[in-house]
Tab-separated table of C-alpha atoms and ligand atoms in Angstrom:
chain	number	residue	atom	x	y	z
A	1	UNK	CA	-11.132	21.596	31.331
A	2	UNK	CA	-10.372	23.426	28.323
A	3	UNK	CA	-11.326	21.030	25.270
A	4	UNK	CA	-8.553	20.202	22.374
A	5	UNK	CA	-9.123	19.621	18.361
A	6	UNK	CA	-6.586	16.912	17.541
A	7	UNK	CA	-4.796	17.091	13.801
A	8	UNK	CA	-3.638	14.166	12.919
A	9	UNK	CA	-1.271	14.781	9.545
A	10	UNK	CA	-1.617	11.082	7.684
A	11	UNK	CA	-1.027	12.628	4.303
A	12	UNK	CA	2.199	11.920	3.564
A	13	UNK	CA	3.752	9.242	0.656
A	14	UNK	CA	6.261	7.553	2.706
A	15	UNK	CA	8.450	7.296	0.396
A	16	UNK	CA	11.800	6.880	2.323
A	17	UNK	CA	10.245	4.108	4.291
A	18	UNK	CA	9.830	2.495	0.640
A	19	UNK	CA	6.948	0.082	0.884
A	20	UNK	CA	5.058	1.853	-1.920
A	21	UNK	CA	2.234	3.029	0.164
A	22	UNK	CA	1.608	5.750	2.771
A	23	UNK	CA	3.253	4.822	5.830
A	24	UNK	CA	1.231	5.672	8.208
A	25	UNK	CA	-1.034	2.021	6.988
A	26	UNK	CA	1.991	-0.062	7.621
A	27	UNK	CA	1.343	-2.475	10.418
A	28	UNK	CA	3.875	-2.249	13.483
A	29	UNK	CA	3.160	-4.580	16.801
A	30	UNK	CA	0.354	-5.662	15.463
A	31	UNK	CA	-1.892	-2.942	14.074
A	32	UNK	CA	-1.105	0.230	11.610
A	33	UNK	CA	1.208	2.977	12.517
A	34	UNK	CA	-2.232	5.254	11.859
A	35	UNK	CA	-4.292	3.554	14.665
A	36	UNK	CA	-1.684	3.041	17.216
A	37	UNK	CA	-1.422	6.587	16.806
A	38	UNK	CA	-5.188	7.526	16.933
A	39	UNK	CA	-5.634	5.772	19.535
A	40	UNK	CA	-3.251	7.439	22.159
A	41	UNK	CA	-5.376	10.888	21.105
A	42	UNK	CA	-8.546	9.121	21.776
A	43	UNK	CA	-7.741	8.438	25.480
A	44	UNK	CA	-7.048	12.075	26.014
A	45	UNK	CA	-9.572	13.314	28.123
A	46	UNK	CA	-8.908	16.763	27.459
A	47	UNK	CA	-9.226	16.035	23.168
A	48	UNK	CA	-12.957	16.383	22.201
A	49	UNK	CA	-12.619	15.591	18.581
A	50	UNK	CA	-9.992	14.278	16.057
A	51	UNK	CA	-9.087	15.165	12.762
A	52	UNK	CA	-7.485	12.920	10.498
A	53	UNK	CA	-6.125	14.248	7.006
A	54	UNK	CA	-4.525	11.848	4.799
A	55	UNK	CA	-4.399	11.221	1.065
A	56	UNK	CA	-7.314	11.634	-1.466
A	57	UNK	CA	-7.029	7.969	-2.180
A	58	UNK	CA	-6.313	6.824	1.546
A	59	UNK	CA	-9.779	8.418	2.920
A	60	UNK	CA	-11.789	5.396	2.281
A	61	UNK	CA	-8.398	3.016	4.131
A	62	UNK	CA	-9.024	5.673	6.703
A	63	UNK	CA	-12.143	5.437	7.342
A	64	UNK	CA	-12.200	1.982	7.740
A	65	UNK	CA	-9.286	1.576	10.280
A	66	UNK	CA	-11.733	4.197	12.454
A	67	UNK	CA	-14.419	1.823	12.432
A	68	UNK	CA	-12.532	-1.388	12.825
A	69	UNK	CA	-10.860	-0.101	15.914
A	70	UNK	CA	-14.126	1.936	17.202
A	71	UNK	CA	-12.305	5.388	17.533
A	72	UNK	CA	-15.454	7.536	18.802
A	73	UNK	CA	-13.717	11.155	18.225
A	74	UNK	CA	-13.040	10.873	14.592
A	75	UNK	CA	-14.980	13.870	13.363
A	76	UNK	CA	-13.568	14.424	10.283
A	77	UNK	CA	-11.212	12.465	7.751
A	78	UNK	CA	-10.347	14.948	5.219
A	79	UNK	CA	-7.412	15.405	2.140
A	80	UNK	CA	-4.253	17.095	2.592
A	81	UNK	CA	-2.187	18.827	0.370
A	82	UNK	CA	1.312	18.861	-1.530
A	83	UNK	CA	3.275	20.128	1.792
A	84	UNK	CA	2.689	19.153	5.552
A	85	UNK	CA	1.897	22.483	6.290
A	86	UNK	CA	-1.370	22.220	3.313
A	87	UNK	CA	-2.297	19.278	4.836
A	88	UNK	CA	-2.506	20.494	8.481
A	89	UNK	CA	-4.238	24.241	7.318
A	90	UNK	CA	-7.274	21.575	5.588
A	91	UNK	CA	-7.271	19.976	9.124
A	92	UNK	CA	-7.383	23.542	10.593
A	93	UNK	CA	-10.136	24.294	8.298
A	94	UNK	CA	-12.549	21.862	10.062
A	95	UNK	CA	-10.967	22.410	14.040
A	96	UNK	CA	-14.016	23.424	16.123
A	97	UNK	CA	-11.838	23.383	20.021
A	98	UNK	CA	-10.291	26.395	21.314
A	99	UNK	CA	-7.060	24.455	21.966
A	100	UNK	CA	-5.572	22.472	18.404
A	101	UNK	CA	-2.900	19.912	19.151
A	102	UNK	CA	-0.745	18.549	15.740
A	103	UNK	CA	0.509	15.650	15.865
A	104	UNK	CA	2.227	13.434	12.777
A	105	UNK	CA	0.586	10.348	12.166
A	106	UNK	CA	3.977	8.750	11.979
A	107	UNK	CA	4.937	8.963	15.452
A	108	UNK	CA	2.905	6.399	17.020
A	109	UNK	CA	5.043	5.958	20.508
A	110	UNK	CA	3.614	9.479	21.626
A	111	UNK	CA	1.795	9.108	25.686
A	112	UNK	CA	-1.172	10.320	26.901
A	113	UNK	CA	0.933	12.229	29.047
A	114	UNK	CA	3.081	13.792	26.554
A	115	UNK	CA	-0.417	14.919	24.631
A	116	UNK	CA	-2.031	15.974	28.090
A	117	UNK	CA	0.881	17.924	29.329
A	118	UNK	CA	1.325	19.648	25.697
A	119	UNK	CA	-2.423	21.002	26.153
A	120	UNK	CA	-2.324	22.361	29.748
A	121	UNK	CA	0.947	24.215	28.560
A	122	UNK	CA	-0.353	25.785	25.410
A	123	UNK	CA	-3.833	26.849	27.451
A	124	UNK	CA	-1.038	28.659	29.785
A	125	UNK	CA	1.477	29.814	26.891
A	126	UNK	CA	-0.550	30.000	23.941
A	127	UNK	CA	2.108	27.951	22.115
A	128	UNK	CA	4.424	24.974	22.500
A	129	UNK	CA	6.007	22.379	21.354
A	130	UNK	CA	7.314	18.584	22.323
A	131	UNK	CA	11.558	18.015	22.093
A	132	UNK	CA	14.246	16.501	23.422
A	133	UNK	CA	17.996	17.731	23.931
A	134	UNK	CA	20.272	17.365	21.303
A	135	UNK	CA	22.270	14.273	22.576
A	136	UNK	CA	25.037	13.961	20.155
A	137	UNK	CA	27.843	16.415	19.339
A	138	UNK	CA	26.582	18.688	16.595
A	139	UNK	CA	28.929	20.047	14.184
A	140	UNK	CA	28.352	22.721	11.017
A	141	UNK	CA	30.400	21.834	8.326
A	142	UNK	CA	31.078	22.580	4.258
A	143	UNK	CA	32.432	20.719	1.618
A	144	UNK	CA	33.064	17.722	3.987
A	145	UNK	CA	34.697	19.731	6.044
A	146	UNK	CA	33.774	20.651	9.994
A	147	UNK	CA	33.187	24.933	10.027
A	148	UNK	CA	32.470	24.932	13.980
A	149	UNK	CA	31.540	23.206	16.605
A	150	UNK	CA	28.148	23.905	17.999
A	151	UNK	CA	27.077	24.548	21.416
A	152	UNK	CA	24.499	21.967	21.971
A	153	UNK	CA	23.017	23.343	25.414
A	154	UNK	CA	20.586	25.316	23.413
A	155	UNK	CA	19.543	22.748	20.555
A	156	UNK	CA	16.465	20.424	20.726
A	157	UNK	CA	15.124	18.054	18.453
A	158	UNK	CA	11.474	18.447	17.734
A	159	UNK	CA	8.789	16.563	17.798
A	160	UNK	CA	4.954	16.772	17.805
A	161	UNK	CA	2.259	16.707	19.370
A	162	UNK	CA	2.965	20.543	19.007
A	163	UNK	CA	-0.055	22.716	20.792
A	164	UNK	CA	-1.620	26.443	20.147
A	165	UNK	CA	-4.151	28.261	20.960
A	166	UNK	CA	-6.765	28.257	17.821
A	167	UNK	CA	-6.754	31.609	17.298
A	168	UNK	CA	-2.994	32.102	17.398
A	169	UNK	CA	-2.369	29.419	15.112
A	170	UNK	CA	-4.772	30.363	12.812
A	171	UNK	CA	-3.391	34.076	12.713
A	172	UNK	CA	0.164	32.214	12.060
A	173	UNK	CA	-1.714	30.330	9.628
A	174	UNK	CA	-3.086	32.957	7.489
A	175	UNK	CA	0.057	34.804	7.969
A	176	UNK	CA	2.479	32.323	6.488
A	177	UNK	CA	0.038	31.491	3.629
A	178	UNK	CA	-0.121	35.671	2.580
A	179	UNK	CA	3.969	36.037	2.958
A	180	UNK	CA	4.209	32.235	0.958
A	181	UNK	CA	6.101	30.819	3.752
A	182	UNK	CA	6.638	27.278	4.475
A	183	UNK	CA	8.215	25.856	7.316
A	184	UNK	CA	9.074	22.095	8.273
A	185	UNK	CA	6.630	22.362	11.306
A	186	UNK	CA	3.902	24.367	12.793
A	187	UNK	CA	5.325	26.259	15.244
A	188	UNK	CA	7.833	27.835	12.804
A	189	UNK	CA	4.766	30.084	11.472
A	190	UNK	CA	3.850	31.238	15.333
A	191	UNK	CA	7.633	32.388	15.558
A	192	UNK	CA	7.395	33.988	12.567
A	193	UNK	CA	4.415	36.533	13.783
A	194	UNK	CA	6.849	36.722	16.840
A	195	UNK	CA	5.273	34.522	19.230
A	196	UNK	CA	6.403	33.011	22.020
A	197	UNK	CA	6.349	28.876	21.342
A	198	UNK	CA	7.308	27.262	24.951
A	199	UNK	CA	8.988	23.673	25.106
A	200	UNK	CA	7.439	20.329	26.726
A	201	UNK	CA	9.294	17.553	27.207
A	202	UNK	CA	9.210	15.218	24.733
A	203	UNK	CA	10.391	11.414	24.518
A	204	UNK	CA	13.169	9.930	22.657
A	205	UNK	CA	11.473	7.098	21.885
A	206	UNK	CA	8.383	9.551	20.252
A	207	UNK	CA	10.123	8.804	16.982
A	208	UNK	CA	8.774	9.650	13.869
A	209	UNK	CA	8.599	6.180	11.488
A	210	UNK	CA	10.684	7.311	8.616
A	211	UNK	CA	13.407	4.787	7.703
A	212	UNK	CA	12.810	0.797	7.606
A	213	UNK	CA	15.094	0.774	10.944
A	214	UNK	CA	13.024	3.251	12.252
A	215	UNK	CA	10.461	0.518	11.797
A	216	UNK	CA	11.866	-2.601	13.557
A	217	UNK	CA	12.478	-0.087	16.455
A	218	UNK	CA	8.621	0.733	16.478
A	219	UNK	CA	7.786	-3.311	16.453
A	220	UNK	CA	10.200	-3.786	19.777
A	221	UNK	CA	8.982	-0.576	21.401
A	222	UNK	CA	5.607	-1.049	21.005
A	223	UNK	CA	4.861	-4.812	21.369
A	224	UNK	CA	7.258	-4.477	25.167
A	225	UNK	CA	4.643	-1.531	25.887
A	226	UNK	CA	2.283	-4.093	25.316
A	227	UNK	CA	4.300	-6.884	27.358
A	228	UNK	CA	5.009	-4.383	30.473
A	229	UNK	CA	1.481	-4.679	31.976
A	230	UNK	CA	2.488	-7.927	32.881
A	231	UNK	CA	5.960	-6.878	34.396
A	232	UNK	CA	4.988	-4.091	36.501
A	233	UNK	CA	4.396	-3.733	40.052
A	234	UNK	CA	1.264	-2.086	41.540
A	235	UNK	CA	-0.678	-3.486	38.734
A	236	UNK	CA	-4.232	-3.843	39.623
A	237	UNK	CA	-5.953	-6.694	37.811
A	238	UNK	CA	-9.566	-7.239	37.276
A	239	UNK	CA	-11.698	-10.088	36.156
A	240	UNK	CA	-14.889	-10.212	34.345
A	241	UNK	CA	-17.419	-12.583	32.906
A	242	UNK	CA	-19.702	-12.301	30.079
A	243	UNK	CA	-22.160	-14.548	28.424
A	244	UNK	CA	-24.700	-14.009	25.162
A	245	UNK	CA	-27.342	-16.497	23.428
A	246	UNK	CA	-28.403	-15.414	19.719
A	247	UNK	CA	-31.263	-17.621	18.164
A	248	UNK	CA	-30.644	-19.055	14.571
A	249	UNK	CA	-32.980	-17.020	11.773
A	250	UNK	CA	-33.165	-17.696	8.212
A	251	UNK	CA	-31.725	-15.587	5.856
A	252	UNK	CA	-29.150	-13.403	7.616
A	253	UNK	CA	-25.794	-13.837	7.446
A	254	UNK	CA	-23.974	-15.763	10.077
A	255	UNK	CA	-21.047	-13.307	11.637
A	256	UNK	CA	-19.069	-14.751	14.681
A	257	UNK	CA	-16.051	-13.370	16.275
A	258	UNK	CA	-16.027	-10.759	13.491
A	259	UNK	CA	-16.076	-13.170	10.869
A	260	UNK	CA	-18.419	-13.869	8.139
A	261	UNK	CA	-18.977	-17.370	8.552
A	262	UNK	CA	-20.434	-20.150	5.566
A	263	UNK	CA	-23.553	-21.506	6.601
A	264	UNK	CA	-27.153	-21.738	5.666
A	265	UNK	CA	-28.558	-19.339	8.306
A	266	UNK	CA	-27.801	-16.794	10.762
A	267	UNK	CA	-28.375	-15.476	14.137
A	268	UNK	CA	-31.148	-13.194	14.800
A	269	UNK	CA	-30.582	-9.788	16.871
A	270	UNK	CA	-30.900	-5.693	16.577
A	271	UNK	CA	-26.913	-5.772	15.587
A	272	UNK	CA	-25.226	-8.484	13.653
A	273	UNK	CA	-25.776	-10.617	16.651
A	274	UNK	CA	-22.487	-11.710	16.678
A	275	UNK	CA	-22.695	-13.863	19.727
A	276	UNK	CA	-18.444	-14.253	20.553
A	277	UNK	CA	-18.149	-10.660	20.270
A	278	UNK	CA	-20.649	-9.396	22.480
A	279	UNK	CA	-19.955	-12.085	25.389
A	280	UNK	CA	-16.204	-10.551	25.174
A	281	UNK	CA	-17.800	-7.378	25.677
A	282	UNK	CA	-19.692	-7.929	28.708
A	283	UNK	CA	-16.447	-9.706	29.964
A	284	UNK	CA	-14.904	-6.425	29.719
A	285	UNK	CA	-17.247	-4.063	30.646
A	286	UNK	CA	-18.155	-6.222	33.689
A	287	UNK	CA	-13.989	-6.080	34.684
A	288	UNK	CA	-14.130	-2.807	34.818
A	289	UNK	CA	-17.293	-1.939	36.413
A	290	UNK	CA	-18.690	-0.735	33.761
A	291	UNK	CA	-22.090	-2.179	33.309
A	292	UNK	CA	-22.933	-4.332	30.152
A	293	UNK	CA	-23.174	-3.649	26.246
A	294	UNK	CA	-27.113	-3.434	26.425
A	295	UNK	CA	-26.555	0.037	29.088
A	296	UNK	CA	-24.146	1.284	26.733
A	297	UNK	CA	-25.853	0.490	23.234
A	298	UNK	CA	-29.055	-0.094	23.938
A	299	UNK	CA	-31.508	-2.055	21.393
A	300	UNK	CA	-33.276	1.141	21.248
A	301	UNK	CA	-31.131	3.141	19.665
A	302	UNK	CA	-31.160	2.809	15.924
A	303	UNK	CA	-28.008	4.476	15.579
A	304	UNK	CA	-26.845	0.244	16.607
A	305	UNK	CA	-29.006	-0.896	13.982
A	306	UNK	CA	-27.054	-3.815	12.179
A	307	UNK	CA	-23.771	-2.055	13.418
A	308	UNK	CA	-20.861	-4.407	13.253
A	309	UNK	CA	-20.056	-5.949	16.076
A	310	UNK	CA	-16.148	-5.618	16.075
A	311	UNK	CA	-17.060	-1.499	15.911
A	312	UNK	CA	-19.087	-2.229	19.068
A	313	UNK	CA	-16.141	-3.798	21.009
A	314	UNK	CA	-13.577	-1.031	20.123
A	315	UNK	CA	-15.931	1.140	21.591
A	316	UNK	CA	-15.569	-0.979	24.667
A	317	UNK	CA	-11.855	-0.791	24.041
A	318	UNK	CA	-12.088	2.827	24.327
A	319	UNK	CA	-14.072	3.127	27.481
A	320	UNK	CA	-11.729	1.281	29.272
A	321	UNK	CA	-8.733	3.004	27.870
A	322	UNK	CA	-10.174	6.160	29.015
A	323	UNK	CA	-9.971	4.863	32.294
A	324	UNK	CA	-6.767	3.071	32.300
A	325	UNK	CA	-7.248	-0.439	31.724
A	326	UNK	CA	-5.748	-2.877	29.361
A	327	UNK	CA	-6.946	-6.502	28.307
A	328	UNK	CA	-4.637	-8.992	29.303
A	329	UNK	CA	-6.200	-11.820	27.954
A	330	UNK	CA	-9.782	-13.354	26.638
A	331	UNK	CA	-10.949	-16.757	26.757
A	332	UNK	CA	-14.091	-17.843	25.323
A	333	UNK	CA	-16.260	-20.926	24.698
A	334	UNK	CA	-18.868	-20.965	22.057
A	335	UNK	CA	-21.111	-23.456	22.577
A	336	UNK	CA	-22.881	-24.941	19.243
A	337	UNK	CA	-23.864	-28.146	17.262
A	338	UNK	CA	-23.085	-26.734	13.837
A	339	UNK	CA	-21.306	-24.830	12.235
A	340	UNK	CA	-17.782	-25.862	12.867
A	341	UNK	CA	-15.846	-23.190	13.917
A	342	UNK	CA	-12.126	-24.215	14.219
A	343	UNK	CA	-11.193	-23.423	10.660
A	344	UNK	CA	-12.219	-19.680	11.681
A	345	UNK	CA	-10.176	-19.554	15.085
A	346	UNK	CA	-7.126	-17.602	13.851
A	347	UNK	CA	-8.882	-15.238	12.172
A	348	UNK	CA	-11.323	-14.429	14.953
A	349	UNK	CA	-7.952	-14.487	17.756
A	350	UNK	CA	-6.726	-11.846	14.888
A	351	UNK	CA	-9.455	-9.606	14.528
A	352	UNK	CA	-10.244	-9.134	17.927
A	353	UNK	CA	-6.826	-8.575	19.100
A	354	UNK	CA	-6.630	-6.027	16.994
A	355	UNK	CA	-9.526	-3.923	17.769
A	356	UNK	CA	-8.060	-4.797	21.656
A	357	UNK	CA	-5.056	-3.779	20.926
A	358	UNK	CA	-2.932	-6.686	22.257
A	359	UNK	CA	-1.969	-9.563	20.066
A	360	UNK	CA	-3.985	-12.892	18.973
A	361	UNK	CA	-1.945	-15.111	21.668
A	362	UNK	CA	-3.864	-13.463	24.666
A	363	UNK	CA	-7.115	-13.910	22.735
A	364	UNK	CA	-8.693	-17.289	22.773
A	365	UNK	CA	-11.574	-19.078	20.922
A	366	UNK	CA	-12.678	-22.434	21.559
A	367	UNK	CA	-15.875	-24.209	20.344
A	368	UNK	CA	-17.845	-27.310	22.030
A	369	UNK	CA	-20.954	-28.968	21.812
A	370	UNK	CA	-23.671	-29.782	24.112
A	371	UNK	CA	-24.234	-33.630	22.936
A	372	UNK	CA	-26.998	-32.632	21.253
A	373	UNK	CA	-28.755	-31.641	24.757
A	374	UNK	CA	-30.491	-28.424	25.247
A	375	UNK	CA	-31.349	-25.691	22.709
A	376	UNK	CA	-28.195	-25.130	21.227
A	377	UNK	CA	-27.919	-29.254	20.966
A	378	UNK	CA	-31.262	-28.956	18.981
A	379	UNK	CA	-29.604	-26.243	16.961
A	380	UNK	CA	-32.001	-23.648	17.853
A	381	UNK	CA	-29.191	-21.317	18.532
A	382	UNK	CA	-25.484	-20.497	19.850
A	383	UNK	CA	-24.242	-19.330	22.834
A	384	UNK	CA	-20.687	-18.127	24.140
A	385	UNK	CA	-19.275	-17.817	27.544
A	386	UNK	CA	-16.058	-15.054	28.049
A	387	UNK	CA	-13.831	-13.733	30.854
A	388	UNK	CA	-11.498	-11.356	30.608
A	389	UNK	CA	-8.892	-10.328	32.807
A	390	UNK	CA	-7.770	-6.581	32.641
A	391	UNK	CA	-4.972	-4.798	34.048
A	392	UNK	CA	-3.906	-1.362	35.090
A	393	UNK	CA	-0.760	0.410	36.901
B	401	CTP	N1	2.400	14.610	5.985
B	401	CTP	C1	1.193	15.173	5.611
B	401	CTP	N2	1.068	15.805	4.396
B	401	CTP	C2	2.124	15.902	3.575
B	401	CTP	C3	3.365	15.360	3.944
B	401	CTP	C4	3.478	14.710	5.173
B	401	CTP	O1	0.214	15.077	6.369
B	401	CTP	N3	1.944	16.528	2.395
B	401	CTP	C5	2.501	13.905	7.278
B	401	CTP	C6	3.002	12.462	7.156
B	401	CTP	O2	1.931	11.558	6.889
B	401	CTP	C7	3.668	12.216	8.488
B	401	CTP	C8	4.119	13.613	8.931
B	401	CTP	O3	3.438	14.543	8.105
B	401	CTP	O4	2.796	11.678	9.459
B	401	CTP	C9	5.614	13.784	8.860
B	401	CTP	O5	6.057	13.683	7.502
B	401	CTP	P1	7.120	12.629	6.946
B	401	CTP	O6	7.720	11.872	8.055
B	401	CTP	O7	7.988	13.343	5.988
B	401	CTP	O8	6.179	11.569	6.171
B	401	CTP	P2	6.070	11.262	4.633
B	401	CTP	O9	6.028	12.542	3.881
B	401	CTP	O10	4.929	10.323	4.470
B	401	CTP	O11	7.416	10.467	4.336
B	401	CTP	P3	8.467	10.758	3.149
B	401	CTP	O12	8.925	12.183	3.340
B	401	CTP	O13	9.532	9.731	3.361
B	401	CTP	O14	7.709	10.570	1.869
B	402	MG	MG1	7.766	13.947	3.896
């Protein structure tokens, strides 16, 4: 399979969505426009690495939404520039793949088929983009008033991704930048060195987040794409089970379910040892037949040093993404003396759901004691059971 560089442009200002910040960090269904979006490109099998460029001052933002939700093929965050087409030729800069797929960072309903199909066509065509046929009536008019009617059979609204062969693109690239031309997308520059850009079909619903109605339509997409698992036929479901014991040390910090928790000690391990987090991850792995955490990030490998834990479960995310699953919902039971843990619940239903892309209500936390009986009675340590059911269609 011929391997694709994914450009993700993040570098606009967003200003006519008017929340004073870069849109692309504005939470929709749950989790920022930026990761829903990522995170499509991630389960590509064909994409080997992604490149997000966003704003000098959004980098560090950046970075940390690719470690909160675990997204492996991030190889490079870098700065873009004044215009979209700066931003994407500093993506271009850094593209290593013989295929390079653009995509806006605002249009976070794009499919893995959409992105899949876009690559096979540009490793036949050399060129292509995603759109959709005009729908309405489109008129040219001046001074208010209507000049002609325009035949619509031969007008398409475009959209990314948008696909080229490197070496075309940057020839269109260096091109455009020599004559000073600037065009609203990339495929503009390919026509302009007279090649041939072929047409994929888009979506309508691959919108591109510009307008705050734009936005509610993003929520109500997104969160039923999340709901339809449920609905459909054919689904196949899956159950697994996962269970983890950490010992109390002294003088670490305590971190369960992703949070930072106030108490005198901590839990002992290679990572943060966060107890919750890793029985949810056997729960998944184990639904999917994929083995357990300690095959996939072993205690051997330093590179898991004291690596958070929430990292370590969007990686699990991932895996099963790549082959088609979806959490439906997570139950746990973390079993402990001290500390209390119910005034942490929401935020740990919150932060996991997010890296799991669903939403907190199909994530649950409870905590019990074991009457003072056992090991974790005596307070020598915690432990936490998890299933997890997962679906796919
Ligand atoms: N973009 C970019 N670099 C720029 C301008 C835009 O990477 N200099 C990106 C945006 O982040 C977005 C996509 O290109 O994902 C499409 O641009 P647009 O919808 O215009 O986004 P903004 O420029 O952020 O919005 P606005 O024009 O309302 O400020
Ligand atoms: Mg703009």
């Amino acid at each position: 399979m011929t391997k694709a560089s994914a450009l993700i442009a993040a570098a606009g200002a967003g200003e006519r969505l008017g929340r004073g910040i870069n849109k692309v960090f504005v939470e929709v269904a749950g989790k920022p426009i930026l990761a829903h979006t990522v995170s499509v490109f991630e389960s590509c099998e064909a994409v080997e690495e992604i490149i997000i460029i966003t704003g000098e001052s959004d980098i560090e933002a950046a970075d940390e939404l690719v470690g909160r939700f675990g997204f492996a093929k991030v190889r490079h965050i870098v700065a873009g520039g004044a215009q979209r087409q700066d931003s994407v030729l500093n993506g271009l800069e850094r593209a290593t793949c013989e295929i390079i797929t653009i995509h806006d960072a605002a249009r976070p309903m794009v499919t893995v088929d959409m992105v899949d199909r876009s690559i096979a066509k540009a490793v036949e065509m050399g060129a292509c983009i995603a759109a959709v046929p005009v729908i309405d009536t489109i008129k040219s008019a001046q001074d208010g008033i209507v000049a002609a009617t325009v035949d619509r059979s031969f007008l398409y609204s475009v959209q990314t991704p948008q696909t080229f062969r490197a070496d075309l693109l940057r020839s269109a690239y260096e091109q455009a930048y020599a004559d000073g031309f600037y065009a609203t997308d990339d495929a503009a520059l390919v026509e302009q060195l007279g090649g041939k850009v072929a047409i994929v079909q888009g979506s309508y619903d691959n919108i591109k987040v510009t307008t705050p109605s734009d936005l509610h339509i993003a929520e109500v997409k997104l969160r039923a794409s999340s709901r339809e698992i449920d609905s459909e036929r054919n689904v196949e479901m899956r159950t697994g089970i996962g269970f983890d014991v950490h010992k109390f040390a002294d003088g670490r910090d305590l971190w369960l379910g992703g949070v930072k928790i106030d108490y005198e000690k901590g839990l002992m391990g290679h990572s943060d040892a966060d107890v919750i987090l890793h029985a949810v991850s056997d729960a998944l792995l184990g639904a999917a037949g994929l083995g357990d955490i300690g095959r996939h990030f072993p205690d051997s490998d330093l590179a898991y040093k004291g690596i958070s834990s929430l990292a370590l479960l969007g990686r699990v995310n991932n895996l099963l993404a790549v082959d088609g699953w979806r959490v439906v919902n997570v139950d746990t039971v973390v079993i402990c003396e001290r500390p209390k843990i119910a005034p942490y619940i929401d935020q740990m239903r919150e932060l996991i759901s997010d890296v799991l892309d669903t939403v907190p209500d199909r994530i649950s936390v409870k905590g019990t004691t074991t009457e003072r009986l056992g090991f974790t009675g005596r307070g020598e340590g915690i432990a936490c059971q998890a299933v997890a059911v997962i679906a796919r269609s």
